[in-house]
Amino acid sequence: MDELWSPPGAAAAAAIRVVCERLLADAETLTDAITASAAEAQGDPAILADAALHAEDRELNRSDLVQWLTSNIQHPGGRVEPYVSPRTSAYIGDLVSRGIAPEFAAGWRAALGVAWRRWIDECLAVIDDREALAQVLDVSAHSLVQYALDSVSILREVSLASAMGNAGAEALAMIQLIASGTPMTPDLAEERLSYRLERNHVALVLWVDDPAFGDALDELIGRLRAGRPGRPMLVARASAASRWVWLSGPDLPDDAHLESAVLEADSVHASVGRRARGLEGFRSSYQDALAGQALLTRLGADRRFTAYASVELVDSLTKDRASAARFVSNTLGPLADADRSLRQALLTYVQCGFSTTRAAARLYLHRNTVERRVSKADELSIVKVEDNPVHVSAALLVLDLVPDILAPSTSSAS
């Protein structure tokens, strides 16, 4: 690419390499900070509400960060050419197909603010020579700003190219309207979706952590379809890494059947909503499934299948991993680190209406064994089950969902 400013001297170039290497070592933390700021500036709730899209947005930011840092290690202070990977193109195509148009320029302005402040801090930490520092800040400012301008231009070109070949956008747009609560008649929605709404529905959000495994999603959908021949099913390609699925009819599969199908699929995660009827049921079940996906993503849970009805209380109590960890620690205390069988016995005991007989039957244990485990678990717990069973069961559910919730984070450990 054309150079629009003079290259740095030897001392400044060496300093740029050092700073870039330091930031590369902390790329994940910086990516999180950039993503949070850019997402807020872009102001598109559709991306924040969809965990798969939000993950791809973060990956795009990480890719941009690594591209600029590695390029400046090779050519300090130079103009950096944006790299549009196949994953980036797929993500932009997903946004276009759903009618999502983020304010890329606003996001880049916010990202630059975060990146520039961190860049200055690192420069001040490693550069003692005032003349070299001035030169580093001068050329790196040119390089960062030009990279942002070039990147926004490239993203707009990719968006336009995706729009020219978009397919299925009308159905996806209708799903977005239904989800947002836009008033409409069922007849209009059915016409656009080619799917009857005046029946019972259950919605699933299926996703993979890496879009490279996207074929596993379609293979699972094929098995679900084959297992219900002639039954209505609506599938929307939400992104390269996720699918939205609605099953309908009088004989909807139960959660156990869906879980079994999902666990047979390699690398696929699923969140399922409640069963409900009509246009409102189509919307509410979908919103449940999305909320379940968002819960698992923000808490870093590795669970492959989740029914939102079973984790809704956890969702309402834990809006981020740190607060969830505090809640578990403050509620369970030593019980959180005790043998899992104690926690399982206590949780089952509460779920069975404080009946040791029913809990024993569910756990396939002798009643006396359950009584001993429940007593020991309650003794270890800070909050006693008889004082606040709701908090105790919720904390146990969080720990069951994310067993390592109390483990030190990577950033705090370093």
XYZ file of C-alpha atoms in Angstrom:
414
model
C 0.000 0.000 0.000
C 1.109 3.587 -0.570
C 3.037 5.141 2.305
C 1.533 8.502 3.280
C 4.083 9.528 5.947
C 7.770 9.156 6.639
C 8.987 5.952 8.295
C 10.388 6.078 11.850
C 14.070 6.083 12.697
C 15.864 2.994 13.958
C 15.319 3.728 17.675
C 11.612 4.484 17.212
C 11.149 1.405 15.013
C 12.731 -0.821 17.644
C 10.487 0.686 20.330
C 7.370 0.094 18.209
C 8.298 -3.595 17.901
C 8.699 -3.899 21.666
C 5.353 -2.240 22.398
C 3.554 -4.358 19.793
C 4.987 -7.563 21.254
C 3.836 -6.539 24.739
C 0.322 -5.866 23.479
C 0.192 -9.104 21.489
C 0.828 -10.966 24.732
C -2.273 -9.324 26.203
C -4.377 -9.360 23.032
C -7.384 -11.102 24.617
C -7.817 -8.512 27.370
C -7.397 -5.619 24.946
C -9.849 -7.250 22.530
C -12.479 -7.448 25.272
C -12.047 -3.754 26.078
C -12.213 -2.745 22.423
C -15.266 -4.931 21.761
C -17.222 -3.541 24.709
C -16.563 0.055 23.689
C -17.199 -0.515 19.978
C -20.415 -2.457 20.596
C -21.803 0.342 22.728
C -20.876 2.929 20.088
C -22.415 0.908 17.257
C -25.596 0.779 19.293
C -27.070 -2.256 17.537
C -29.058 -4.325 20.063
C -29.407 -7.210 17.582
C -25.697 -8.019 17.880
C -25.652 -7.735 21.665
C -28.761 -9.910 21.995
C -27.362 -12.714 19.842
C -24.423 -14.405 21.551
C -23.178 -15.994 18.313
C -23.097 -12.660 16.490
C -21.484 -10.967 19.476
C -18.782 -13.655 19.504
C -18.129 -13.092 15.804
C -17.998 -9.328 16.376
C -15.337 -9.916 19.020
C -13.408 -12.195 16.691
C -13.446 -9.467 14.017
C -12.025 -6.988 16.526
C -9.363 -9.457 17.622
C -8.393 -10.126 14.006
C -8.016 -6.385 13.344
C -5.913 -5.906 16.475
C -3.567 -8.794 15.673
C -3.280 -7.684 12.047
C -2.155 -4.172 13.010
C 0.227 -5.330 15.749
C 1.918 -8.043 13.690
C 2.225 -5.753 10.682
C 3.901 -3.119 12.849
C 6.362 -5.687 14.152
C 7.345 -6.427 10.567
C 7.116 -2.853 9.270
C 7.097 -0.447 12.253
C 4.940 2.633 11.793
C 3.833 1.681 8.292
C 0.453 1.698 6.625
C -1.334 -1.587 7.389
C -3.505 -3.312 4.833
C -6.777 -4.667 6.314
C -7.197 -8.425 6.076
C -10.676 -9.720 5.276
C -10.709 -13.417 6.146
C -13.390 -15.883 4.972
C -14.747 -15.771 8.531
C -15.071 -11.985 8.332
C -16.886 -12.221 4.981
C -19.257 -14.830 6.396
C -20.001 -12.630 9.419
C -20.733 -9.582 7.269
C -22.949 -11.751 5.070
C -24.870 -12.869 8.168
C -25.443 -9.254 9.203
C -26.663 -8.303 5.749
C -29.037 -11.261 5.511
C -30.669 -10.208 8.780
C -30.882 -6.540 7.911
C -28.353 -5.550 10.584
C -26.261 -2.527 9.621
C -23.808 -1.617 12.411
C -22.275 1.843 12.457
C -18.791 0.619 11.600
C -17.347 4.143 11.639
C -18.724 4.823 15.131
C -17.429 1.484 16.353
C -13.981 2.189 14.974
C -13.870 5.631 16.602
C -14.645 4.059 19.976
C -12.142 1.249 19.397
C -9.429 3.747 18.465
C -10.010 5.638 21.692
C -9.464 2.500 23.780
C -6.514 1.264 21.706
C -4.771 4.666 21.650
C -4.981 5.080 25.433
C -3.486 1.615 25.938
C -0.826 2.303 23.291
C 0.263 5.504 25.053
C 0.455 3.700 28.418
C 2.692 1.004 26.965
C 4.877 3.536 25.140
C 5.416 5.533 28.324
C 6.299 2.318 30.164
C 9.078 1.230 27.788
C 10.405 4.327 25.988
C 12.759 6.593 27.939
C 14.093 8.607 24.973
C 11.793 11.636 24.537
C 12.714 12.089 20.888
C 12.051 8.436 20.089
C 8.769 8.595 22.053
C 7.587 11.620 20.058
C 8.397 9.874 16.793
C 6.677 6.640 17.868
C 3.483 8.477 18.814
C 3.528 10.465 15.570
C 3.896 7.552 13.148
C 1.676 5.159 15.142
C -1.123 7.740 15.202
C -0.919 7.976 11.411
C -0.861 4.201 11.098
C -3.803 3.574 13.444
C -6.075 6.221 11.959
C -5.317 5.182 8.387
C -5.940 1.545 9.286
C -9.342 2.495 10.674
C -10.243 4.450 7.519
C -9.120 1.631 5.243
C -10.944 -0.983 7.335
C -14.262 0.889 7.336
C -14.011 1.257 3.577
C -13.322 -2.464 3.122
C -16.174 -3.465 5.439
C -18.612 -1.333 3.458
C -17.458 -2.938 0.210
C -17.913 -6.425 1.664
C -21.379 -5.462 2.971
C -22.420 -4.200 -0.454
C -21.123 -7.353 -2.144
C -23.049 -9.523 0.340
C -26.244 -7.561 -0.232
C -26.021 -8.133 -3.975
C -26.163 -11.917 -3.478
C -28.374 -12.127 -0.390
C -30.883 -14.988 -0.096
C -33.611 -15.610 2.497
C -33.472 -12.047 3.777
C -37.258 -11.613 3.710
C -37.876 -14.504 6.117
C -35.080 -13.385 8.448
C -36.413 -9.835 8.437
C -39.865 -11.131 9.376
C -38.397 -13.174 12.260
C -36.671 -10.027 13.538
C -39.949 -8.088 13.363
C -41.824 -10.811 15.239
C -39.099 -11.010 17.883
C -39.184 -7.243 18.433
C -42.922 -7.324 19.086
C -43.929 -5.406 15.964
C -47.740 -5.658 15.607
C -48.756 -7.850 12.673
C -51.343 -10.392 11.667
C -50.498 -14.107 11.771
C -51.549 -14.360 8.117
C -48.883 -11.891 7.015
C -46.188 -13.584 9.083
C -47.162 -17.036 7.795
C -47.024 -15.835 4.198
C -43.513 -14.412 4.600
C -42.214 -17.416 6.548
C -44.081 -20.172 4.671
C -44.764 -21.616 8.117
C -48.035 -21.957 10.021
C -48.129 -20.090 13.315
C -51.469 -21.121 14.834
C -50.041 -24.211 16.514
C -47.714 -25.149 19.353
C -44.042 -24.278 18.863
C -40.705 -24.919 20.469
C -37.674 -22.878 19.406
C -34.051 -23.960 19.512
C -30.902 -21.920 19.053
C -28.090 -24.137 17.797
C -24.500 -22.948 17.595
C -20.872 -24.008 17.359
C -17.893 -22.207 18.862
C -16.028 -22.176 15.551
C -17.783 -21.491 12.210
C -15.482 -24.085 10.642
C -17.732 -26.704 12.281
C -20.903 -25.191 10.807
C -21.643 -28.390 8.867
C -22.388 -30.112 12.174
C -25.336 -27.743 12.634
C -26.906 -28.703 9.326
C -26.274 -32.400 9.959
C -28.123 -32.141 13.291
C -30.990 -30.274 11.648
C -31.191 -33.041 9.041
C -31.495 -35.659 11.781
C -34.168 -33.647 13.586
C -36.120 -33.372 10.346
C -35.730 -37.084 9.589
C -36.940 -37.944 13.089
C -40.202 -36.053 12.510
C -41.188 -36.888 8.923
C -43.993 -34.713 7.637
C -43.906 -32.488 10.740
C -43.525 -28.695 10.289
C -40.063 -27.224 10.866
C -38.661 -23.760 10.217
C -34.900 -23.247 9.979
C -33.134 -19.876 9.716
C -29.406 -19.477 9.112
C -28.710 -16.839 11.765
C -24.953 -16.822 11.137
C -22.138 -19.032 9.939
C -21.958 -20.435 13.477
C -25.626 -20.602 14.476
C -29.093 -21.670 13.345
C -32.557 -20.846 14.646
C -35.022 -23.724 14.530
C -38.747 -23.948 15.248
C -40.598 -27.245 15.573
C -44.387 -27.209 15.639
C -47.371 -29.484 15.882
C -49.323 -31.407 18.521
C -46.525 -33.900 19.288
C -43.501 -31.742 20.044
C -40.443 -33.676 21.267
C -39.636 -33.326 24.952
C -36.368 -31.876 26.256
C -34.872 -35.321 26.879
C -35.372 -36.284 23.234
C -33.873 -33.006 21.996
C -30.933 -33.289 24.380
C -30.162 -36.798 23.166
C -30.131 -35.602 19.547
C -27.888 -32.629 20.337
C -25.374 -34.663 22.342
C -24.985 -37.023 19.387
C -23.864 -34.080 17.226
C -20.216 -33.142 17.356
C -19.394 -29.698 18.804
C -22.991 -28.390 18.711
C -24.539 -26.447 21.608
C -28.278 -25.912 21.971
C -30.640 -23.757 23.984
C -34.346 -24.573 23.879
C -37.291 -22.349 24.778
C -40.606 -23.200 26.382
C -43.366 -24.724 24.331
C -46.050 -22.168 23.496
C -48.783 -21.504 20.945
C -49.451 -19.084 18.118
C -47.586 -15.986 17.031
C -46.809 -15.021 20.633
C -45.573 -18.546 21.352
C -43.311 -18.426 18.293
C -41.817 -15.204 19.680
C -41.573 -16.166 23.363
C -40.006 -19.574 22.779
C -37.400 -17.972 20.510
C -36.636 -15.277 23.086
C -36.228 -17.977 25.752
C -33.767 -19.881 23.571
C -31.740 -16.743 22.807
C -31.619 -15.838 26.500
C -30.362 -19.323 27.343
C -27.600 -19.020 24.758
C -26.596 -15.603 26.099
C -26.499 -16.951 29.688
C -24.196 -19.830 28.785
C -21.936 -17.561 26.740
C -21.488 -14.847 29.345
C -20.827 -17.340 32.140
C -18.433 -19.364 30.012
C -20.466 -22.531 30.574
C -19.477 -25.575 28.533
C -22.893 -27.252 28.736
C -24.008 -28.655 25.405
C -27.790 -28.560 26.005
C -29.876 -26.215 28.126
C -33.614 -25.746 28.536
C -34.162 -22.101 29.448
C -37.024 -22.920 31.822
C -34.514 -24.739 34.055
C -32.040 -21.837 34.206
C -34.289 -18.764 34.086
C -33.763 -18.034 37.785
C -30.001 -18.288 37.299
C -30.283 -15.902 34.355
C -32.128 -13.318 36.410
C -29.659 -13.551 39.295
C -26.397 -13.608 37.356
C -25.848 -10.960 34.748
C -22.097 -11.566 34.561
C -19.636 -14.246 35.655
C -18.105 -12.187 38.470
C -21.460 -11.499 40.129
C -22.425 -15.158 39.685
C -19.239 -16.251 41.439
C -19.887 -13.861 44.331
C -23.453 -15.116 44.656
C -22.316 -18.760 44.787
C -19.509 -18.065 47.254
C -21.646 -15.914 49.555
C -24.478 -18.436 49.538
C -22.757 -21.833 49.667
C -19.396 -21.082 51.270
C -17.481 -24.352 51.924
C -20.222 -26.377 50.241
C -19.116 -24.970 46.878
C -15.817 -26.881 47.190
C -17.274 -30.012 48.764
C -17.959 -33.308 47.051
C -20.402 -32.932 44.173
C -22.610 -35.709 45.560
C -23.469 -33.528 48.564
C -24.549 -30.630 46.383
C -26.493 -32.929 44.077
C -28.357 -34.461 47.012
C -29.272 -31.063 48.453
C -30.415 -29.656 45.102
C -32.522 -32.741 44.345
C -33.992 -32.607 47.850
C -35.166 -29.008 47.289
C -36.441 -29.776 43.779
C -38.436 -32.695 45.175
C -40.306 -30.455 47.622
C -38.060 -31.291 50.608
C -38.980 -34.971 50.350
C -36.064 -37.331 51.026
C -38.143 -40.244 49.770
C -38.717 -38.649 46.350
C -35.118 -37.404 46.205
C -33.826 -40.903 46.969
C -35.947 -42.350 44.163
C -34.662 -39.768 41.677
C -31.034 -40.300 42.709
C -31.337 -44.109 42.952
C -30.027 -43.976 46.521
C -31.218 -45.233 49.884
C -33.298 -42.716 51.830
C -30.820 -42.744 54.735
C -27.951 -41.917 52.354
C -29.846 -38.925 51.010
C -30.638 -37.734 54.536
C -26.973 -37.909 55.553
C -25.807 -36.059 52.441
C -28.469 -33.361 52.759
C -27.602 -32.832 56.430
C -23.870 -32.594 55.692
C -24.440 -30.231 52.752
C -26.661 -27.948 54.795
C -24.072 -27.911 57.563
C -21.376 -26.695 55.106
C -23.555 -24.086 53.389
C -23.397 -20.492 54.680
C -27.070 -19.926 53.855
C -29.151 -22.749 55.299
C -31.708 -24.400 53.068
C -34.471 -23.952 55.639
C -33.735 -20.208 55.819
C -33.615 -19.476 52.080
C -34.211 -22.488 49.808
C -34.544 -20.267 46.729
C -31.048 -18.800 47.093
C -29.485 -22.156 47.965
C -31.052 -23.959 45.006
C -30.162 -21.094 42.656
C -26.524 -21.134 43.793
C -26.414 -24.903 43.375
C -27.839 -24.556 39.865
C -25.170 -21.992 38.948
C -22.443 -24.312 40.216
C -23.985 -27.226 38.329
C -24.100 -25.125 35.166
C -20.546 -23.752 35.522
C -18.506 -26.054 37.786
C -15.419 -23.819 37.592
C -17.285 -20.586 38.395
C -15.131 -20.004 41.502
C -11.825 -20.743 39.773
C -9.530 -17.703 39.424
C -9.783 -16.098 35.997
C -6.779 -16.159 33.681
C -6.386 -12.401 33.935
C -6.474 -12.346 37.727
C -4.113 -15.295 37.963
C -1.548 -13.515 35.838
